XYZ file of C-alpha atoms in Angstrom:
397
model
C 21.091 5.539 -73.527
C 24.224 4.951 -75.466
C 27.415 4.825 -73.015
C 30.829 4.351 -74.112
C 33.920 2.631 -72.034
C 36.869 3.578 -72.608
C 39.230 0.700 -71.615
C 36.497 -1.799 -70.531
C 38.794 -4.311 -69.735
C 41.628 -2.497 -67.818
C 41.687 -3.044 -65.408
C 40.133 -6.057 -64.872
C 38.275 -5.211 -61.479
C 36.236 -2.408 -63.504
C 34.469 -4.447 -65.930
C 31.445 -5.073 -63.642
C 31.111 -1.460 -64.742
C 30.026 -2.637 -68.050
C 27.449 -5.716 -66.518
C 25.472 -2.904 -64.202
C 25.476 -0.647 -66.935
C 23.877 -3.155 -69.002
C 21.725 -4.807 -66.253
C 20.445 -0.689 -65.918
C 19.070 -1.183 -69.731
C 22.139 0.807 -70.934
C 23.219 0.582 -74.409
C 27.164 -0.161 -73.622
C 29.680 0.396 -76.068
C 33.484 -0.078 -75.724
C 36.814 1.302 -77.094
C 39.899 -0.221 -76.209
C 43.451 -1.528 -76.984
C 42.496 -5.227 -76.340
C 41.707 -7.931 -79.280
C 37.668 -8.754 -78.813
C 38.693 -12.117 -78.196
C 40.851 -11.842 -75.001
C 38.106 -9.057 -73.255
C 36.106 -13.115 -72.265
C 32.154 -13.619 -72.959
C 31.037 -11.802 -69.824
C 32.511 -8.666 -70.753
C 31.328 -9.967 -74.547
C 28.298 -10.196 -73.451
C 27.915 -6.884 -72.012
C 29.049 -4.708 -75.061
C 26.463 -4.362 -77.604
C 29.927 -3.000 -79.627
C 33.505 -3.630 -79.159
C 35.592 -0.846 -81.231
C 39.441 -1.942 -80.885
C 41.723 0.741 -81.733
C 45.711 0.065 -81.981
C 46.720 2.714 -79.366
C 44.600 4.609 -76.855
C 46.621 7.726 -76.689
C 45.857 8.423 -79.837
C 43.748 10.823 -79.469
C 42.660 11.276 -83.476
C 42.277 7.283 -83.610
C 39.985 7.080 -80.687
C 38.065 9.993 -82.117
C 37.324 7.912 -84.999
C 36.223 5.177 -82.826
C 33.827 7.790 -81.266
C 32.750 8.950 -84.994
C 32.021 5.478 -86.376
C 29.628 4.125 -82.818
C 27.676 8.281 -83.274
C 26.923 7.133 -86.675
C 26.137 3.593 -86.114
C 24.286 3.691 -82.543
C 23.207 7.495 -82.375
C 24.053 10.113 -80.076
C 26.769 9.574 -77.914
C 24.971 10.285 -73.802
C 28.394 9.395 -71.722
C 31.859 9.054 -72.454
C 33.908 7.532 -68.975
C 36.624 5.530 -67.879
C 36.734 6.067 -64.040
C 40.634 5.454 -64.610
C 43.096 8.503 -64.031
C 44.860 8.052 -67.033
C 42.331 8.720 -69.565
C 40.815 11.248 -67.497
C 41.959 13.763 -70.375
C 40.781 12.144 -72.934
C 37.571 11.517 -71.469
C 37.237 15.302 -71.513
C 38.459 15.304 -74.891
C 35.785 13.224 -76.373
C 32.808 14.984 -74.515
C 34.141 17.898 -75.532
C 34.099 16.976 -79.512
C 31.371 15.212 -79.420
C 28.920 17.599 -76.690
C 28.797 14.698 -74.115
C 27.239 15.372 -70.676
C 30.114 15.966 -68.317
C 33.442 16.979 -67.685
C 35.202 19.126 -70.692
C 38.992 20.179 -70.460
C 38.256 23.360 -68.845
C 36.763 21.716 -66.150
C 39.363 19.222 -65.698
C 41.764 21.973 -64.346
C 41.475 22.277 -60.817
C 41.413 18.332 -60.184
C 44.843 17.786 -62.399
C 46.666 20.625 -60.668
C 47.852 20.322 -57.327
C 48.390 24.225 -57.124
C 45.042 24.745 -58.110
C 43.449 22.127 -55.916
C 44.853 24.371 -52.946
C 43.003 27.329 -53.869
C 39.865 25.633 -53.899
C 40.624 23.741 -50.454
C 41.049 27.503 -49.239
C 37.898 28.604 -50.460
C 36.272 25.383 -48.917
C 37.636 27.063 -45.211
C 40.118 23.528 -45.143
C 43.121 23.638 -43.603
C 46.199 23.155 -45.530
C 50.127 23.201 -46.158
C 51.071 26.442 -47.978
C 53.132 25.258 -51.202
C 54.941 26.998 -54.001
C 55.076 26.514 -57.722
C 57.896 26.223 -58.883
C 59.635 26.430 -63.022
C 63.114 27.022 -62.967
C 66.017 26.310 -60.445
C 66.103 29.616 -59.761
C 62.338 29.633 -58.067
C 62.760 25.868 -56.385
C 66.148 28.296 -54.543
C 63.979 30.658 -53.628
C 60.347 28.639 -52.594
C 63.101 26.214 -50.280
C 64.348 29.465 -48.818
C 60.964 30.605 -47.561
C 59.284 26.553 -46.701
C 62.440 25.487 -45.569
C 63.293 21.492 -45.406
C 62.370 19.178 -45.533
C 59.904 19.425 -48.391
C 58.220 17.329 -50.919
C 58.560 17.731 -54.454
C 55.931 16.442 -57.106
C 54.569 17.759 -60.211
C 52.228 20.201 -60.316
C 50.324 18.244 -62.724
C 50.781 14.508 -61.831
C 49.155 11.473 -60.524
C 49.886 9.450 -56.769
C 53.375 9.579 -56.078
C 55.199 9.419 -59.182
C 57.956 11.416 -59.982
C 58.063 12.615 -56.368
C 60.681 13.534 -53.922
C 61.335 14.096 -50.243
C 63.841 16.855 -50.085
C 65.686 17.039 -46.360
C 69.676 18.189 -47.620
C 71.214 20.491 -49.584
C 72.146 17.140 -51.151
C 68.855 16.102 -52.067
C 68.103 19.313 -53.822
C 71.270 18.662 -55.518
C 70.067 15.540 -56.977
C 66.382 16.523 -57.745
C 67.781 19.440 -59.514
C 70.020 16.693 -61.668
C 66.721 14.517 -62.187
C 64.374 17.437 -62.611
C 66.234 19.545 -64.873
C 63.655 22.086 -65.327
C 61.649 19.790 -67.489
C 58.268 20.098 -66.070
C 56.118 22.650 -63.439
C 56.600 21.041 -60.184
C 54.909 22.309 -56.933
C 56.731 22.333 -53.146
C 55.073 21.629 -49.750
C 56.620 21.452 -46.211
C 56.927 17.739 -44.976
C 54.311 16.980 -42.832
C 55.983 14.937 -39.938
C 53.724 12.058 -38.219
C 50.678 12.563 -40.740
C 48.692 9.766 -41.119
C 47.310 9.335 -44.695
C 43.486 8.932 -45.026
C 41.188 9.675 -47.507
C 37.221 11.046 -47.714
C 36.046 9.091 -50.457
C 31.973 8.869 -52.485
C 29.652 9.291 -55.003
C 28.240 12.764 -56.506
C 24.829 12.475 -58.030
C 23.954 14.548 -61.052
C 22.920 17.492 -58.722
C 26.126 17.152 -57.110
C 24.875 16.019 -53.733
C 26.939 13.241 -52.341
C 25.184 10.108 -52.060
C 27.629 7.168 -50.952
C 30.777 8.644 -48.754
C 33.590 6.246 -46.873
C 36.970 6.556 -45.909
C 40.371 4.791 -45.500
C 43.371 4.850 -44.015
C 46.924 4.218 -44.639
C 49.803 2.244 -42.418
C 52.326 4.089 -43.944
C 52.578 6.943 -46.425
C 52.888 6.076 -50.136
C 56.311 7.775 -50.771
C 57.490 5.808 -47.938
C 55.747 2.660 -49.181
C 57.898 2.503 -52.071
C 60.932 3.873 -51.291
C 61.236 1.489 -48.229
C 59.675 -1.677 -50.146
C 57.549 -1.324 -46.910
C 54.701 -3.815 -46.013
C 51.259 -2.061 -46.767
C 47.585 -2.127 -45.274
C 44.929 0.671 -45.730
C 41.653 0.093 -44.008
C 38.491 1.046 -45.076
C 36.895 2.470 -41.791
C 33.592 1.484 -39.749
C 32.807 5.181 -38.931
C 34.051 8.370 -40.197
C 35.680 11.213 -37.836
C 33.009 14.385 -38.369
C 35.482 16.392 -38.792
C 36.576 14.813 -41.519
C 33.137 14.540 -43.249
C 32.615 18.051 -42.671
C 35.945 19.218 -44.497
C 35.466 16.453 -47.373
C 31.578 17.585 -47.973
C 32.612 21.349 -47.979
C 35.725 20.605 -50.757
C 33.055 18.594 -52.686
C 30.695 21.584 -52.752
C 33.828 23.729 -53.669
C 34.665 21.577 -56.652
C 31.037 21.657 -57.610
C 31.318 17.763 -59.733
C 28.290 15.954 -60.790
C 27.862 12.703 -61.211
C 31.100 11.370 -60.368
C 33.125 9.226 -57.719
C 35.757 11.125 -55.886
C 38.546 10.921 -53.617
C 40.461 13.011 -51.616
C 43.484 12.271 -49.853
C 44.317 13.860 -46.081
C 46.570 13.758 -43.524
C 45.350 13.233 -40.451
C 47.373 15.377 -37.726
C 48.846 14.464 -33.930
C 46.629 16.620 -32.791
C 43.420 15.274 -34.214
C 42.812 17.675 -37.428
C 43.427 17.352 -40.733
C 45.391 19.109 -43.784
C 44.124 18.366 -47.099
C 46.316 17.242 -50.177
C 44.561 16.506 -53.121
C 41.164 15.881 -54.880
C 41.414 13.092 -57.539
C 38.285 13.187 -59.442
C 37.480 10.043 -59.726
C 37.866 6.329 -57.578
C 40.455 5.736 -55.364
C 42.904 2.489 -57.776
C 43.521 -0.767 -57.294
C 41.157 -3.066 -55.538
C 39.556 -0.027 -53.409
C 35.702 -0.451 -55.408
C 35.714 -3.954 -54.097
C 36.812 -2.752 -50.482
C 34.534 -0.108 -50.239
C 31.681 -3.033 -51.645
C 33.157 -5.244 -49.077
C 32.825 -3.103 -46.154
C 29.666 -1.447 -46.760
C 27.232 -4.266 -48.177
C 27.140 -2.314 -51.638
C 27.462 -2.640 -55.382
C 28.541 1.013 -55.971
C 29.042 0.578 -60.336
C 25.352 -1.011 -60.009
C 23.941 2.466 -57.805
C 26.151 4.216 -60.251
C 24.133 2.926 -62.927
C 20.682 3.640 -61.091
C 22.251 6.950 -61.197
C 23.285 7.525 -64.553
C 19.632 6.408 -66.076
C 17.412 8.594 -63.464
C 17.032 6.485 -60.759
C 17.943 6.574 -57.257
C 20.981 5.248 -55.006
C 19.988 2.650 -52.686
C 21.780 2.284 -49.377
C 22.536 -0.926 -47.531
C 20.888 -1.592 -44.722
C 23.508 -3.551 -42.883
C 25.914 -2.744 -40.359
C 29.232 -1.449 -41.814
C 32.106 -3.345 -41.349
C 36.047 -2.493 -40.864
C 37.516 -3.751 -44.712
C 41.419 -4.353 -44.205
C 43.309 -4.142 -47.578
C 46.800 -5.785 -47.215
C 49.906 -7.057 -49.624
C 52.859 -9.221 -49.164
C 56.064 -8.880 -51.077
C 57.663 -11.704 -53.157
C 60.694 -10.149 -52.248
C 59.834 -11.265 -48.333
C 59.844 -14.803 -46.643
C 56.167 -14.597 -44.926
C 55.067 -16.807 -41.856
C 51.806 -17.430 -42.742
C 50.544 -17.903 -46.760
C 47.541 -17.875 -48.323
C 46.008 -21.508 -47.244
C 46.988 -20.517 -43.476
C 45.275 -16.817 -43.961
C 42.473 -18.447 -45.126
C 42.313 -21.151 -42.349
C 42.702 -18.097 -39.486
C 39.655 -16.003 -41.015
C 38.026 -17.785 -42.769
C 35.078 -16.114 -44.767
C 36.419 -12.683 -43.311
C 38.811 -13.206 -46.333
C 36.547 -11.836 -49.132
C 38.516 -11.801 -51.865
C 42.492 -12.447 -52.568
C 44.161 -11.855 -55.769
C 48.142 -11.304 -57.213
C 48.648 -7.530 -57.840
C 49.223 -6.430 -61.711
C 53.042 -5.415 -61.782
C 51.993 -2.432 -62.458
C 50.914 -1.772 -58.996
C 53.224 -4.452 -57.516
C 56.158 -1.925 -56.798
C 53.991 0.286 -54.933
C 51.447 -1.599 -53.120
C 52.669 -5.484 -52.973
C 52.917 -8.881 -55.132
C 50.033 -10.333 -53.315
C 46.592 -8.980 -52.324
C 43.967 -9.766 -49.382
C 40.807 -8.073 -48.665
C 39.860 -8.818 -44.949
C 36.391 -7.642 -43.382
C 36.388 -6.848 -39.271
C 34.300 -6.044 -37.071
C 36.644 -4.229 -34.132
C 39.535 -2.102 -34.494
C 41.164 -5.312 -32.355
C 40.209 -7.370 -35.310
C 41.979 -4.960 -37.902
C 45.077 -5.014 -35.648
C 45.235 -8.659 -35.460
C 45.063 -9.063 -39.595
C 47.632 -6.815 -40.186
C 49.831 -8.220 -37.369
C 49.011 -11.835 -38.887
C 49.830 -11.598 -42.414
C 52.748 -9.725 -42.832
C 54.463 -11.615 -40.114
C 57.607 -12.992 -41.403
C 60.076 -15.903 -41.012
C 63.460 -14.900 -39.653
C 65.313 -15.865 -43.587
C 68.494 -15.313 -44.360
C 68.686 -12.277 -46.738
C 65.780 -10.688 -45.488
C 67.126 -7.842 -43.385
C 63.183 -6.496 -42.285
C 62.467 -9.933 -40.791
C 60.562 -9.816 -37.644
């Protein structure tokens, strides 16, 4: 089986993806940005080829790269990245070349958020009615009928970039000034006290789910950064039912093979849920080593049982509570790594400085923390983003 990466090395906690791969007998082959030297002999190792082309967004050059490993190595049997932003040209690839899986047809109802709701309604999931919306005319118009406040993001984007919570007259006034018609956007009413969680997994290739979890956020993301706001999200124990039945009936809906998803929720007051979108593929950052963490699992090494006919193995240990937490550079904390490490010990399975790419959003400084009681998961995130009372640090508790 011939499988090519695209951007093996990017991040940097995906390139076990390449070892299981070749640890399944897989003939791995990567494209990417990087000079061969700095991807390190591991990743070396696992590449049978290393294609390096100068930019990855374009498209024609990476086409080439594609061209030149057909001829060398044979037929191409998988194109991925498992990274949102090359999702496209994923499809793009197995599309010119007649790869198994996703084309850019199919790519449709996971990259817009207005037609993600259409296929939550099919799946008989509750959720926020929202509006598309082109010119200033129609954003008039869809505020009219939602009324504020509402949240603004593009119909076809990714997280919460480019979004906006719109609660004034003012606010529209500005988004209007930002937007300025220059791409689709989509409206939703503001959903007051949701609490963000997710039902997150593994599709085989007969699109039966195989691996499911679920986490949950402290604090919503748009909040998060606006507010330069502590974060934790917590891989949970046990998953609600009712959750699990609305995630397996959108995963039916979407009809995927052979692919991680995850779906983000809010979780309501009173106990149900209203779902927001279906990214088709894993959740980012350090979320494949939570989910490992908490469930006893190597999920790229079952994805590679997968991939070459054979079967996902479960874990048969207990599953544990996996607390994902950041501090900020920008705050004066009580208690640093050393003294984190000295309170839990080998709870702490992993700790790590953010990429600044993520750092604005999530935190300078990462900790994975395994629990066993929801007491446990309060007492981490109470612990480690206590802070010092400092001068110039106005959130100080």
């Amino acid at each position: 089986m011939n499988y090519i990466l695209i951007s093996p090395y990017y991040p940097s906690n995906f390139q076990p993806f390449a070892h299981r791969l070749k640890d399944a007998g897989v003939n791995v082959l990567g494209i990417g940005e990087e000079p061969y030297d700095q991807l390190g002999s591991e990743l070396q190792n696992s590449l049978t080829e290393y294609y390096r082309v100068n930019d990855l967004e374009d498209v024609d050059e990476v086409k080439r790269a594609v061209a030149f490993l057909f001829y060398k190595h044979g037929p191409i049997d998988r194109i991925e990245s498992n990274n949102e932003h090359w999702l496209e040209l994923d499809a793009q690839l197995r599309e010119q070349f007649n790869v198994y899986g996703n084309k850019t047809n199919d790519l449709k109802k996971v990259k817009f958020k207005s037609e993600m709701k259409k296929l939550f309604k099919q799946a008989g999931v509750p959720v926020v009615e929202g509006r598309v919306v082109k010119t200033n005319k129609e954003l008039a118009k869809a505020i009219d009928e939602l009324g504020l406040p509402v949240i603004a993001k593009p119909d076809n984007g990714v997280g919460s970039a480019a979004t906006f919570k719109l609660s004034s007259e003012e606010d529209v006034r500005h988004f209007e000034e930002e937007w300025g018609e220059a791409q689709v956007y989509f409206l939703e009413p503001f959903v007051e006290g949701g609490v963000l969680c997710t039902f997150d997994g593994l599709i085989d290739q007969k699109g039966s789910i195989v691996f499911q979890t679920s986490f949950t956020y402290n604090v919503p993301t748009l909040e998060l950064v606006n507010g330069q706001l502590d974060m934790a999200y917590v891989i949970q124990k046990e998953m609600d039912p009712k959750l699990e039945t609305y995630g397996k009936a959108i995963v039916k809906a979407f009809g995927m093979k052979e692919r991680f998803f995850h779906i983000e929720f809010f979780k309501l007051e009173n106990g149900d849920y209203l779902a927001l979108e279906y990214n088709n593929r894993l959740a980012g950052g350090y979320t494949i080593d939570m989910y490992n963490f908490a469930h006893s699992i190597d999920l790229f090494a079952q994805y590679a049982s997968l991939v070459t006919g054979g079967e996902f193995k479960e874990s048969d240990k207990v599953n544990q509570f996996c607390v994902g937490i950041t501090q900020r550079d920008m705050y004066v904390y009580k208690h640093d790594t050393n003294a984190i490490y000295k309170r839990f010990g080998e709870r702490v399975k992993f700790e790590q400085r953010m990429p600044d790419a993520f750092a604005e959003l999530q935190g300078n400084q990462f900790y994975a923390i395994n629990a066993d009681s929801q007491e446990e998961v309060d007492e981490i995130i109470r612990f480690v983003h206590e802070r010092k009372i400092g001068k110039g640090d106005p959130l100080c508790i």
